[in-house]
PDB file of C-alpha atoms in Angstrom:
ATOM      1  CA  MET A 148      91.105 152.824  97.579  1.00  0.00           C
ATOM      2  CA  PHE A 149      92.344 149.388  96.509  1.00  0.00           C
ATOM      3  CA  ASN A 150      92.962 148.069  99.994  1.00  0.00           C
ATOM      4  CA  THR A 151      89.910 147.219 102.195  1.00  0.00           C
ATOM      5  CA  ILE A 152      89.362 145.463 105.456  1.00  0.00           C
ATOM      6  CA  ALA A 153      86.320 144.583 107.463  1.00  0.00           C
ATOM      7  CA  LEU A 154      85.321 146.903 110.239  1.00  0.00           C
ATOM      8  CA  ARG A 155      85.167 145.547 113.742  1.00  0.00           C
ATOM      9  CA  ILE A 156      81.532 145.801 114.230  1.00  0.00           C
ATOM     10  CA  SER A 157      78.670 143.562 115.314  1.00  0.00           C
ATOM     11  CA  LYS A 158      78.266 140.140 113.745  1.00  0.00           C
ATOM     12  CA  GLU A 159      75.065 141.279 112.113  1.00  0.00           C
ATOM     13  CA  ASP A 160      76.566 144.256 110.414  1.00  0.00           C
ATOM     14  CA  SER A 161      79.997 142.877 109.538  1.00  0.00           C
ATOM     15  CA  ARG A 162      78.660 141.061 106.460  1.00  0.00           C
ATOM     16  CA  ALA A 163      77.516 144.221 104.936  1.00  0.00           C
ATOM     17  CA  MET A 164      80.113 146.959 105.620  1.00  0.00           C
ATOM     18  CA  SER A 165      83.748 147.563 104.823  1.00  0.00           C
ATOM     19  CA  LYS A 166      85.991 150.558 105.101  1.00  0.00           C
ATOM     20  CA  ALA A 167      88.648 151.870 102.649  1.00  0.00           C
ATOM     21  CA  ILE A 168      91.966 152.513 104.423  1.00  0.00           C
ATOM     22  CA  GLY A 169      95.532 153.384 103.636  1.00  0.00           C
ATOM     23  CA  PRO A 170      98.326 150.810 103.231  1.00  0.00           C
ATOM     24  CA  ALA A 171      99.807 151.585 106.607  1.00  0.00           C
ATOM     25  CA  ASP A 172      96.539 150.583 108.359  1.00  0.00           C
ATOM     26  CA  VAL A 173      96.307 147.073 106.937  1.00  0.00           C
ATOM     27  CA  PRO A 174      96.669 144.495 109.700  1.00  0.00           C
ATOM     28  CA  SER A 175      99.321 141.796 109.418  1.00  0.00           C
ATOM     29  CA  GLY A 176      96.766 139.004 109.477  1.00  0.00           C
ATOM     30  CA  PRO A 177      93.193 137.923 110.394  1.00  0.00           C
ATOM     31  CA  ASP A 178      91.909 137.980 113.936  1.00  0.00           C
ATOM     32  CA  PRO A 179      92.385 134.326 115.134  1.00  0.00           C
ATOM     33  CA  ARG A 180      89.311 134.713 117.376  1.00  0.00           C
ATOM     34  CA  LEU A 181      87.084 135.240 114.314  1.00  0.00           C
ATOM     35  CA  PHE A 182      88.990 133.461 111.493  1.00  0.00           C
ATOM     36  CA  ILE A 183      87.647 129.940 110.658  1.00  0.00           C
ATOM     37  CA  GLN A 184      90.579 127.907 109.414  1.00  0.00           C
ATOM     38  CA  ALA A 185      88.323 125.164 107.935  1.00  0.00           C
ATOM     39  CA  VAL A 186      86.768 127.730 105.593  1.00  0.00           C
ATOM     40  CA  ASP A 187      90.181 129.036 104.667  1.00  0.00           C
ATOM     41  CA  LYS A 188      91.306 125.486 103.735  1.00  0.00           C
ATOM     42  CA  ALA A 189      88.203 124.879 101.594  1.00  0.00           C
ATOM     43  CA  PHE A 190      88.878 128.033  99.635  1.00  0.00           C
ATOM     44  CA  ARG A 191      92.545 127.100  99.237  1.00  0.00           C
ATOM     45  CA  VAL A 192      91.358 123.935  97.508  1.00  0.00           C
ATOM     46  CA  LEU A 193      89.193 125.952  95.043  1.00  0.00           C
ATOM     47  CA  GLU A 194      92.002 128.483  94.530  1.00  0.00           C
ATOM     48  CA  ALA A 195      94.480 125.782  93.655  1.00  0.00           C
ATOM     49  CA  PHE A 196      92.968 125.671  90.166  1.00  0.00           C
ATOM     50  CA  ALA A 197      94.041 129.270  89.522  1.00  0.00           C
ATOM     51  CA  ARG A 198      97.718 128.238  89.777  1.00  0.00           C
ATOM     52  CA  HIS A 199      97.169 124.797  88.103  1.00  0.00           C
ATOM     53  CA  PRO A 200      94.454 125.094  85.474  1.00  0.00           C
ATOM     54  CA  GLN A 201      93.957 121.438  84.796  1.00  0.00           C
ATOM     55  CA  PRO A 202      92.204 118.499  86.545  1.00  0.00           C
ATOM     56  CA  LEU A 203      93.952 117.837  89.865  1.00  0.00           C
ATOM     57  CA  SER A 204      94.317 114.571  91.621  1.00  0.00           C
ATOM     58  CA  LEU A 205      93.877 114.334  95.352  1.00  0.00           C
ATOM     59  CA  ALA A 206      97.615 114.161  95.917  1.00  0.00           C
ATOM     60  CA  GLU A 207      98.113 117.279  93.676  1.00  0.00           C
ATOM     61  CA  ILE A 208      95.495 119.199  95.627  1.00  0.00           C
ATOM     62  CA  ALA A 209      97.137 118.168  98.886  1.00  0.00           C
ATOM     63  CA  ALA A 210     100.519 119.373  97.601  1.00  0.00           C
ATOM     64  CA  ALA A 211      99.129 122.577  96.180  1.00  0.00           C
ATOM     65  CA  THR A 212      97.351 123.594  99.391  1.00  0.00           C
ATOM     66  CA  GLY A 213      99.920 122.285 101.946  1.00  0.00           C
ATOM     67  CA  MET A 214      97.470 119.898 103.485  1.00  0.00           C
ATOM     68  CA  ASP A 215      97.853 116.252 104.311  1.00  0.00           C
ATOM     69  CA  ARG A 216      96.129 113.747 102.149  1.00  0.00           C
ATOM     70  CA  SER A 217      93.469 112.955 104.715  1.00  0.00           C
ATOM     71  CA  GLY A 218      92.430 116.579 105.229  1.00  0.00           C
ATOM     72  CA  ALA A 219      92.425 117.183 101.444  1.00  0.00           C
ATOM     73  CA  GLN A 220      90.260 114.106 100.923  1.00  0.00           C
ATOM     74  CA  ARG A 221      87.613 115.280 103.426  1.00  0.00           C
ATOM     75  CA  LEU A 222      87.491 118.755 101.976  1.00  0.00           C
ATOM     76  CA  CYS A 223      87.268 117.439  98.356  1.00  0.00           C
ATOM     77  CA  TYR A 224      84.507 115.055  99.352  1.00  0.00           C
ATOM     78  CA  THR A 225      82.564 117.894 101.027  1.00  0.00           C
ATOM     79  CA  LEU A 226      83.066 120.283  98.077  1.00  0.00           C
ATOM     80  CA  ARG A 227      81.918 117.586  95.595  1.00  0.00           C
ATOM     81  CA  HIS A 228      78.829 116.879  97.694  1.00  0.00           C
ATOM     82  CA  LEU A 229      77.953 120.677  97.628  1.00  0.00           C
ATOM     83  CA  GLY A 230      78.647 120.929  93.882  1.00  0.00           C
ATOM     84  CA  TYR A 231      81.710 123.116  94.137  1.00  0.00           C
ATOM     85  CA  LEU A 232      84.063 120.344  92.896  1.00  0.00           C
ATOM     86  CA  GLU A 233      83.400 117.619  90.283  1.00  0.00           C
ATOM     87  CA  PHE A 234      85.337 114.747  88.816  1.00  0.00           C
ATOM     88  CA  ASP A 235      86.678 115.423  85.358  1.00  0.00           C
ATOM     89  CA  GLU A 236      84.652 113.511  82.755  1.00  0.00           C
ATOM     90  CA  LEU A 237      87.788 111.713  81.513  1.00  0.00           C
ATOM     91  CA  GLY A 238      88.682 110.595  85.074  1.00  0.00           C
ATOM     92  CA  ARG A 239      91.831 112.673  85.313  1.00  0.00           C
ATOM     93  CA  GLY A 240      91.006 114.311  88.611  1.00  0.00           C
ATOM     94  CA  HIS A 241      88.946 117.118  90.210  1.00  0.00           C
ATOM     95  CA  VAL A 242      87.718 120.243  88.411  1.00  0.00           C
ATOM     96  CA  PRO A 243      85.701 123.252  89.611  1.00  0.00           C
ATOM     97  CA  GLY A 244      81.948 122.510  89.853  1.00  0.00           C
ATOM     98  CA  LEU A 245      79.020 124.181  88.274  1.00  0.00           C
ATOM     99  CA  ARG A 246      77.882 125.681  91.554  1.00  0.00           C
ATOM    100  CA  LEU A 247      80.761 128.103  91.353  1.00  0.00           C
ATOM    101  CA  LEU A 248      79.059 129.737  88.393  1.00  0.00           C
ATOM    102  CA  ASP A 249      76.002 130.375  90.599  1.00  0.00           C
ATOM    103  CA  ARG A 250      78.141 132.454  92.891  1.00  0.00           C
ATOM    104  CA  SER A 251      79.642 134.396  90.015  1.00  0.00           C
ATOM    105  CA  PHE A 252      76.080 135.116  88.806  1.00  0.00           C
ATOM    106  CA  ASP A 253      75.168 136.315  92.281  1.00  0.00           C
ATOM    107  CA  PHE A 254      78.134 138.626  92.395  1.00  0.00           C
ATOM    108  CA  LEU A 255      77.523 140.144  88.974  1.00  0.00           C
ATOM    109  CA  ARG A 256      73.799 140.653  89.334  1.00  0.00           C
ATOM    110  CA  MET A 257      74.167 142.328  92.775  1.00  0.00           C
ATOM    111  CA  HIS A 258      77.158 144.569  91.930  1.00  0.00           C
ATOM    112  CA  PRO A 259      75.813 148.104  91.443  1.00  0.00           C
ATOM    113  CA  LEU A 260      78.415 149.226  88.962  1.00  0.00           C
ATOM    114  CA  VAL A 261      77.980 146.111  86.784  1.00  0.00           C
ATOM    115  CA  GLN A 262      74.249 146.765  86.804  1.00  0.00           C
ATOM    116  CA  ARG A 263      74.638 150.365  85.739  1.00  0.00           C
ATOM    117  CA  ALA A 264      77.410 149.741  83.255  1.00  0.00           C
ATOM    118  CA  THR A 265      75.876 146.979  81.147  1.00  0.00           C
ATOM    119  CA  THR A 266      73.743 149.105  78.850  1.00  0.00           C
ATOM    120  CA  PRO A 267      76.352 151.843  78.317  1.00  0.00           C
ATOM    121  CA  LEU A 268      78.887 149.142  77.524  1.00  0.00           C
ATOM    122  CA  MET A 269      76.630 147.556  74.886  1.00  0.00           C
ATOM    123  CA  GLU A 270      76.181 151.002  73.328  1.00  0.00           C
ATOM    124  CA  LEU A 271      79.965 151.518  73.372  1.00  0.00           C
ATOM    125  CA  ARG A 272      80.487 148.199  71.751  1.00  0.00           C
ATOM    126  CA  ARG A 273      78.104 149.109  68.938  1.00  0.00           C
ATOM    127  CA  ALA A 274      79.792 152.464  68.458  1.00  0.00           C
ATOM    128  CA  THR A 275      83.376 151.095  68.393  1.00  0.00           C
ATOM    129  CA  GLN A 276      82.904 147.657  66.795  1.00  0.00           C
ATOM    130  CA  GLU A 277      85.749 146.593  69.126  1.00  0.00           C
ATOM    131  CA  ARG A 278      86.072 144.619  72.297  1.00  0.00           C
ATOM    132  CA  VAL A 279      84.759 146.536  75.316  1.00  0.00           C
ATOM    133  CA  ASP A 280      85.444 145.517  78.918  1.00  0.00           C
ATOM    134  CA  LEU A 281      84.629 146.595  82.395  1.00  0.00           C
ATOM    135  CA  SER A 282      87.259 145.890  85.007  1.00  0.00           C
ATOM    136  CA  LEU A 283      87.109 146.175  88.806  1.00  0.00           C
ATOM    137  CA  PRO A 284      90.112 146.910  91.078  1.00  0.00           C
ATOM    138  CA  ASP A 285      91.428 144.360  93.588  1.00  0.00           C
ATOM    139  CA  ASP A 286      94.544 145.827  95.065  1.00  0.00           C
ATOM    140  CA  LEU A 287      97.471 144.534  92.940  1.00  0.00           C
ATOM    141  CA  THR A 288      95.231 143.206  90.206  1.00  0.00           C
ATOM    142  CA  ILE A 289      92.194 144.137  88.141  1.00  0.00           C
ATOM    143  CA  ILE A 290      89.520 141.678  87.312  1.00  0.00           C
ATOM    144  CA  TYR A 291      87.257 141.672  84.270  1.00  0.00           C
ATOM    145  CA  ALA A 292      83.598 141.699  85.216  1.00  0.00           C
ATOM    146  CA  VAL A 293      82.006 142.371  81.784  1.00  0.00           C
ATOM    147  CA  ARG A 294      83.484 141.537  78.392  1.00  0.00           C
ATOM    148  CA  LEU A 295      81.731 142.311  75.094  1.00  0.00           C
ATOM    149  CA  GLN A 296      83.545 140.795  72.184  1.00  0.00           C
ATOM    150  CA  SER A 297      84.603 142.037  68.736  1.00  0.00           C
ATOM    151  CA  LYS A 298      85.038 140.102  65.506  1.00  0.00           C
ATOM    152  CA  ARG A 299      88.324 138.423  66.530  1.00  0.00           C
ATOM    153  CA  GLU A 300      89.071 137.026  69.946  1.00  0.00           C
ATOM    154  CA  ASN A 301      91.028 134.264  71.643  1.00  0.00           C
ATOM    155  CA  PHE A 302      89.305 132.009  74.231  1.00  0.00           C
ATOM    156  CA  ILE A 303      90.702 133.617  77.386  1.00  0.00           C
ATOM    157  CA  ALA A 304      89.677 137.135  76.239  1.00  0.00           C
ATOM    158  CA  THR A 305      86.050 136.023  76.219  1.00  0.00           C
ATOM    159  CA  LEU A 306      85.928 135.115  79.857  1.00  0.00           C
ATOM    160  CA  VAL A 307      84.876 137.244  82.852  1.00  0.00           C
ATOM    161  CA  GLY A 308      86.975 136.733  85.954  1.00  0.00           C
ATOM    162  CA  ARG A 309      90.317 137.110  84.207  1.00  0.00           C
ATOM    163  CA  ARG A 310      92.888 138.967  86.318  1.00  0.00           C
ATOM    164  CA  LEU A 311      95.716 141.187  85.143  1.00  0.00           C
ATOM    165  CA  PRO A 312      98.361 142.951  87.178  1.00  0.00           C
ATOM    166  CA  THR A 313      97.325 146.506  87.990  1.00  0.00           C
ATOM    167  CA  PHE A 314     100.685 147.947  86.999  1.00  0.00           C
ATOM    168  CA  CYS A 315     100.700 146.269  83.543  1.00  0.00           C
ATOM    169  CA  SER A 316      97.141 146.956  82.385  1.00  0.00           C
ATOM    170  CA  SER A 317      95.550 150.022  80.840  1.00  0.00           C
ATOM    171  CA  GLY A 318      92.610 149.763  83.230  1.00  0.00           C
ATOM    172  CA  GLY A 319      94.922 149.388  86.229  1.00  0.00           C
ATOM    173  CA  ARG A 320      96.952 152.400  85.278  1.00  0.00           C
ATOM    174  CA  ALA A 321      93.834 154.510  84.551  1.00  0.00           C
ATOM    175  CA  MET A 322      92.694 153.748  88.119  1.00  0.00           C
ATOM    176  CA  LEU A 323      96.179 154.332  89.538  1.00  0.00           C
ATOM    177  CA  ALA A 324      96.087 157.779  87.897  1.00  0.00           C
ATOM    178  CA  GLN A 325      93.084 158.645  90.147  1.00  0.00           C
ATOM    179  CA  MET A 326      94.983 157.726  93.343  1.00  0.00           C
ATOM    180  CA  ASP A 327      97.406 159.869  95.393  1.00  0.00           C
ATOM    181  CA  ASP A 328     101.109 159.381  94.909  1.00  0.00           C
ATOM    182  CA  ALA A 329     101.659 157.462  98.190  1.00  0.00           C
ATOM    183  CA  SER A 330      98.984 154.889  97.212  1.00  0.00           C
ATOM    184  CA  VAL A 331     100.439 154.542  93.719  1.00  0.00           C
ATOM    185  CA  GLU A 332     103.923 153.948  95.136  1.00  0.00           C
ATOM    186  CA  ASP A 333     102.577 151.370  97.563  1.00  0.00           C
ATOM    187  CA  VAL A 334     100.891 149.384  94.785  1.00  0.00           C
ATOM    188  CA  LEU A 335     104.009 149.545  92.495  1.00  0.00           C
ATOM    189  CA  ALA A 336     106.307 148.507  95.410  1.00  0.00           C
ATOM    190  CA  ARG A 337     104.199 145.449  96.293  1.00  0.00           C
ATOM    191  CA  SER A 338     103.682 144.365  92.716  1.00  0.00           C
ATOM    192  CA  ASP A 339     105.509 141.454  91.166  1.00  0.00           C
ATOM    193  CA  ARG A 340     106.533 143.386  88.121  1.00  0.00           C
ATOM    194  CA  GLN A 341     107.103 140.485  85.783  1.00  0.00           C
ATOM    195  CA  PRO A 342     106.529 141.180  82.061  1.00  0.00           C
ATOM    196  CA  LEU A 343     103.598 139.575  80.266  1.00  0.00           C
ATOM    197  CA  THR A 344     105.087 140.214  76.887  1.00  0.00           C
ATOM    198  CA  PRO A 345     108.515 141.557  75.768  1.00  0.00           C
ATOM    199  CA  LYS A 346     106.907 144.914  75.466  1.00  0.00           C
ATOM    200  CA  SER A 347     105.479 145.101  79.014  1.00  0.00           C
ATOM    201  CA  ILE A 348     106.698 148.146  80.917  1.00  0.00           C
ATOM    202  CA  THR A 349     107.989 147.022  84.306  1.00  0.00           C
ATOM    203  CA  ASP A 350     110.600 149.563  85.435  1.00  0.00           C
ATOM    204  CA  LEU A 351     109.402 152.087  88.036  1.00  0.00           C
ATOM    205  CA  PRO A 352     110.372 155.226  86.115  1.00  0.00           C
ATOM    206  CA  GLY A 353     108.584 153.997  83.022  1.00  0.00           C
ATOM    207  CA  LEU A 354     105.418 153.117  85.052  1.00  0.00           C
ATOM    208  CA  ARG A 355     105.461 156.461  86.764  1.00  0.00           C
ATOM    209  CA  ARG A 356     105.586 158.117  83.372  1.00  0.00           C
ATOM    210  CA  LYS A 357     102.645 156.121  82.104  1.00  0.00           C
ATOM    211  CA  ILE A 358     100.526 156.920  85.167  1.00  0.00           C
ATOM    212  CA  ALA A 359     101.399 160.630  84.909  1.00  0.00           C
ATOM    213  CA  GLU A 360     100.464 160.459  81.221  1.00  0.00           C
ATOM    214  CA  ALA A 361      97.061 158.952  82.150  1.00  0.00           C
ATOM    215  CA  ARG A 362      96.518 161.781  84.663  1.00  0.00           C
ATOM    216  CA  SER A 363      97.221 164.346  81.943  1.00  0.00           C
ATOM    217  CA  ILE A 364      95.206 162.983  79.071  1.00  0.00           C
ATOM    218  CA  GLY A 365      92.368 161.252  81.037  1.00  0.00           C
ATOM    219  CA  TYR A 366      93.046 157.688  79.904  1.00  0.00           C
ATOM    220  CA  ALA A 367      95.745 155.045  79.936  1.00  0.00           C
ATOM    221  CA  LEU A 368      97.249 153.305  76.881  1.00  0.00           C
ATOM    222  CA  ALA A 369      98.878 149.911  76.627  1.00  0.00           C
ATOM    223  CA  LEU A 370     100.585 148.806  73.441  1.00  0.00           C
ATOM    224  CA  GLU A 371     101.209 144.998  73.224  1.00  0.00           C
ATOM    225  CA  GLU A 372     101.829 144.770  76.965  1.00  0.00           C
ATOM    226  CA  ARG A 373      99.383 141.888  77.572  1.00  0.00           C
ATOM    227  CA  LEU A 374      99.146 140.444  74.060  1.00  0.00           C
ATOM    228  CA  LEU A 375     101.372 141.088  71.104  1.00  0.00           C
ATOM    229  CA  GLY A 376      99.535 142.902  68.333  1.00  0.00           C
ATOM    230  CA  GLU A 377      96.923 144.428  70.764  1.00  0.00           C
ATOM    231  CA  ILE A 378      96.244 148.060  71.626  1.00  0.00           C
ATOM    232  CA  VAL A 379      94.063 148.871  74.602  1.00  0.00           C
ATOM    233  CA  LEU A 380      93.040 152.137  76.180  1.00  0.00           C
ATOM    234  CA  ALA A 381      91.080 152.592  79.406  1.00  0.00           C
ATOM    235  CA  ALA A 382      89.355 155.366  81.336  1.00  0.00           C
ATOM    236  CA  ALA A 383      88.722 155.140  85.067  1.00  0.00           C
ATOM    237  CA  ILE A 384      85.282 155.243  86.759  1.00  0.00           C
ATOM    238  CA  THR A 385      85.334 157.030  90.080  1.00  0.00           C
ATOM    239  CA  ASN A 386      82.954 157.287  93.027  1.00  0.00           C
ATOM    240  CA  ARG A 387      81.687 160.486  94.612  1.00  0.00           C
ATOM    241  CA  SER A 388      84.937 160.834  96.602  1.00  0.00           C
ATOM    242  CA  GLY A 389      86.991 160.622  93.361  1.00  0.00           C
ATOM    243  CA  GLN A 390      88.306 157.160  94.199  1.00  0.00           C
ATOM    244  CA  PRO A 391      88.636 154.659  91.344  1.00  0.00           C
ATOM    245  CA  VAL A 392      85.989 151.855  91.347  1.00  0.00           C
ATOM    246  CA  GLY A 393      86.376 150.487  87.891  1.00  0.00           C
ATOM    247  CA  ALA A 394      87.628 151.140  84.350  1.00  0.00           C
ATOM    248  CA  ILE A 395      86.228 151.039  80.821  1.00  0.00           C
ATOM    249  CA  HIS A 396      88.525 149.265  78.292  1.00  0.00           C
ATOM    250  CA  ILE A 397      88.532 149.421  74.463  1.00  0.00           C
ATOM    251  CA  ALA A 398      90.814 146.890  72.717  1.00  0.00           C
ATOM    252  CA  GLY A 399      91.823 146.756  69.083  1.00  0.00           C
ATOM    253  CA  SER A 400      94.335 145.112  66.752  1.00  0.00           C
ATOM    254  CA  LEU A 401      97.462 146.860  65.557  1.00  0.00           C
ATOM    255  CA  SER A 402      96.977 145.017  62.264  1.00  0.00           C
ATOM    256  CA  GLU A 403      93.881 147.286  61.744  1.00  0.00           C
ATOM    257  CA  TRP A 404      94.753 150.454  63.666  1.00  0.00           C
ATOM    258  CA  GLU A 405      97.622 152.887  63.910  1.00  0.00           C
ATOM    259  CA  PRO A 406      98.041 153.897  67.571  1.00  0.00           C
ATOM    260  CA  GLU A 407      97.301 157.556  66.891  1.00  0.00           C
ATOM    261  CA  ALA A 408      94.102 156.835  64.929  1.00  0.00           C
ATOM    262  CA  PHE A 409      92.906 154.358  67.587  1.00  0.00           C
ATOM    263  CA  GLN A 410      93.365 156.909  70.355  1.00  0.00           C
ATOM    264  CA  LYS A 411      91.745 159.675  68.382  1.00  0.00           C
ATOM    265  CA  ARG A 412      88.686 157.550  67.675  1.00  0.00           C
ATOM    266  CA  MET A 413      88.298 155.580  70.955  1.00  0.00           C
ATOM    267  CA  ALA A 414      89.589 157.779  73.756  1.00  0.00           C
ATOM    268  CA  PRO A 415      86.713 160.337  73.744  1.00  0.00           C
ATOM    269  CA  LEU A 416      84.183 157.434  73.759  1.00  0.00           C
ATOM    270  CA  ALA A 417      85.928 155.685  76.664  1.00  0.00           C
ATOM    271  CA  ILE A 418      86.214 158.876  78.661  1.00  0.00           C
ATOM    272  CA  GLU A 419      82.592 159.835  78.053  1.00  0.00           C
ATOM    273  CA  THR A 420      81.342 156.431  79.149  1.00  0.00           C
ATOM    274  CA  ALA A 421      83.483 156.376  82.222  1.00  0.00           C
ATOM    275  CA  LYS A 422      82.323 159.843  83.232  1.00  0.00           C
ATOM    276  CA  ALA A 423      78.666 158.824  82.756  1.00  0.00           C
ATOM    277  CA  LEU A 424      79.162 155.939  85.151  1.00  0.00           C
ATOM    278  CA  SER A 425      81.164 157.912  87.745  1.00  0.00           C
ATOM    279  CA  GLY A 426      79.825 159.584  90.888  1.00  0.00           C
TER     280      GLY A 426
END
């Protein structure tokens, strides 16, 4: 399932275990006896750059995080000392520090699906000569964990860590197709269904049709819903319980492919790779 919470277990075990639950079981907020607000504030500083992707001054960080200037100053000083923030080389403000890449590296090298998927993805990239991605589910979004490029790309499409709305991505819909109807409706109801392009499908009947289609044919298709001129199809990777844990994406250009020809060529390869990684 997309929604997870930590089990109430011993301090020693709580770092290593989590439990998938239904939407109705999600608590309204963290347990104040265990929740460390100073850590929350530090991460709010780092997460400010997701909403404001440019160097931020101390005043801008304080405004973005809802902190006073003094608190923001202390947190920024601490994060700079630890290497998780740096000053922009042109003196325009703070930017994320190199140490953040260390933590991304730790996540990727320790994630079992990323480990297993890397070689099959490279083989898929050679077979298709198109961009191949692995995405992971995170409730209302998917996040790209592996991206193997084709002959034409823009800068953002080369980066791991990119998030897309679950409802509006081929990988997200492929994973939704593996979920029960109640869970699908919960995700759709909580999603901010704003279009990414004029061709993004955002209405509930249309999204339900696309998810039903993915259940029927074994993959999800998105035509120009994230980027005009782009066609992407995706097949879900499932665990032993049949729950979605990731998706294989293949992306091409409509200047080179007719949609029918792209699906005929790429869908069997995406499905085969996803099945090989499932279970």
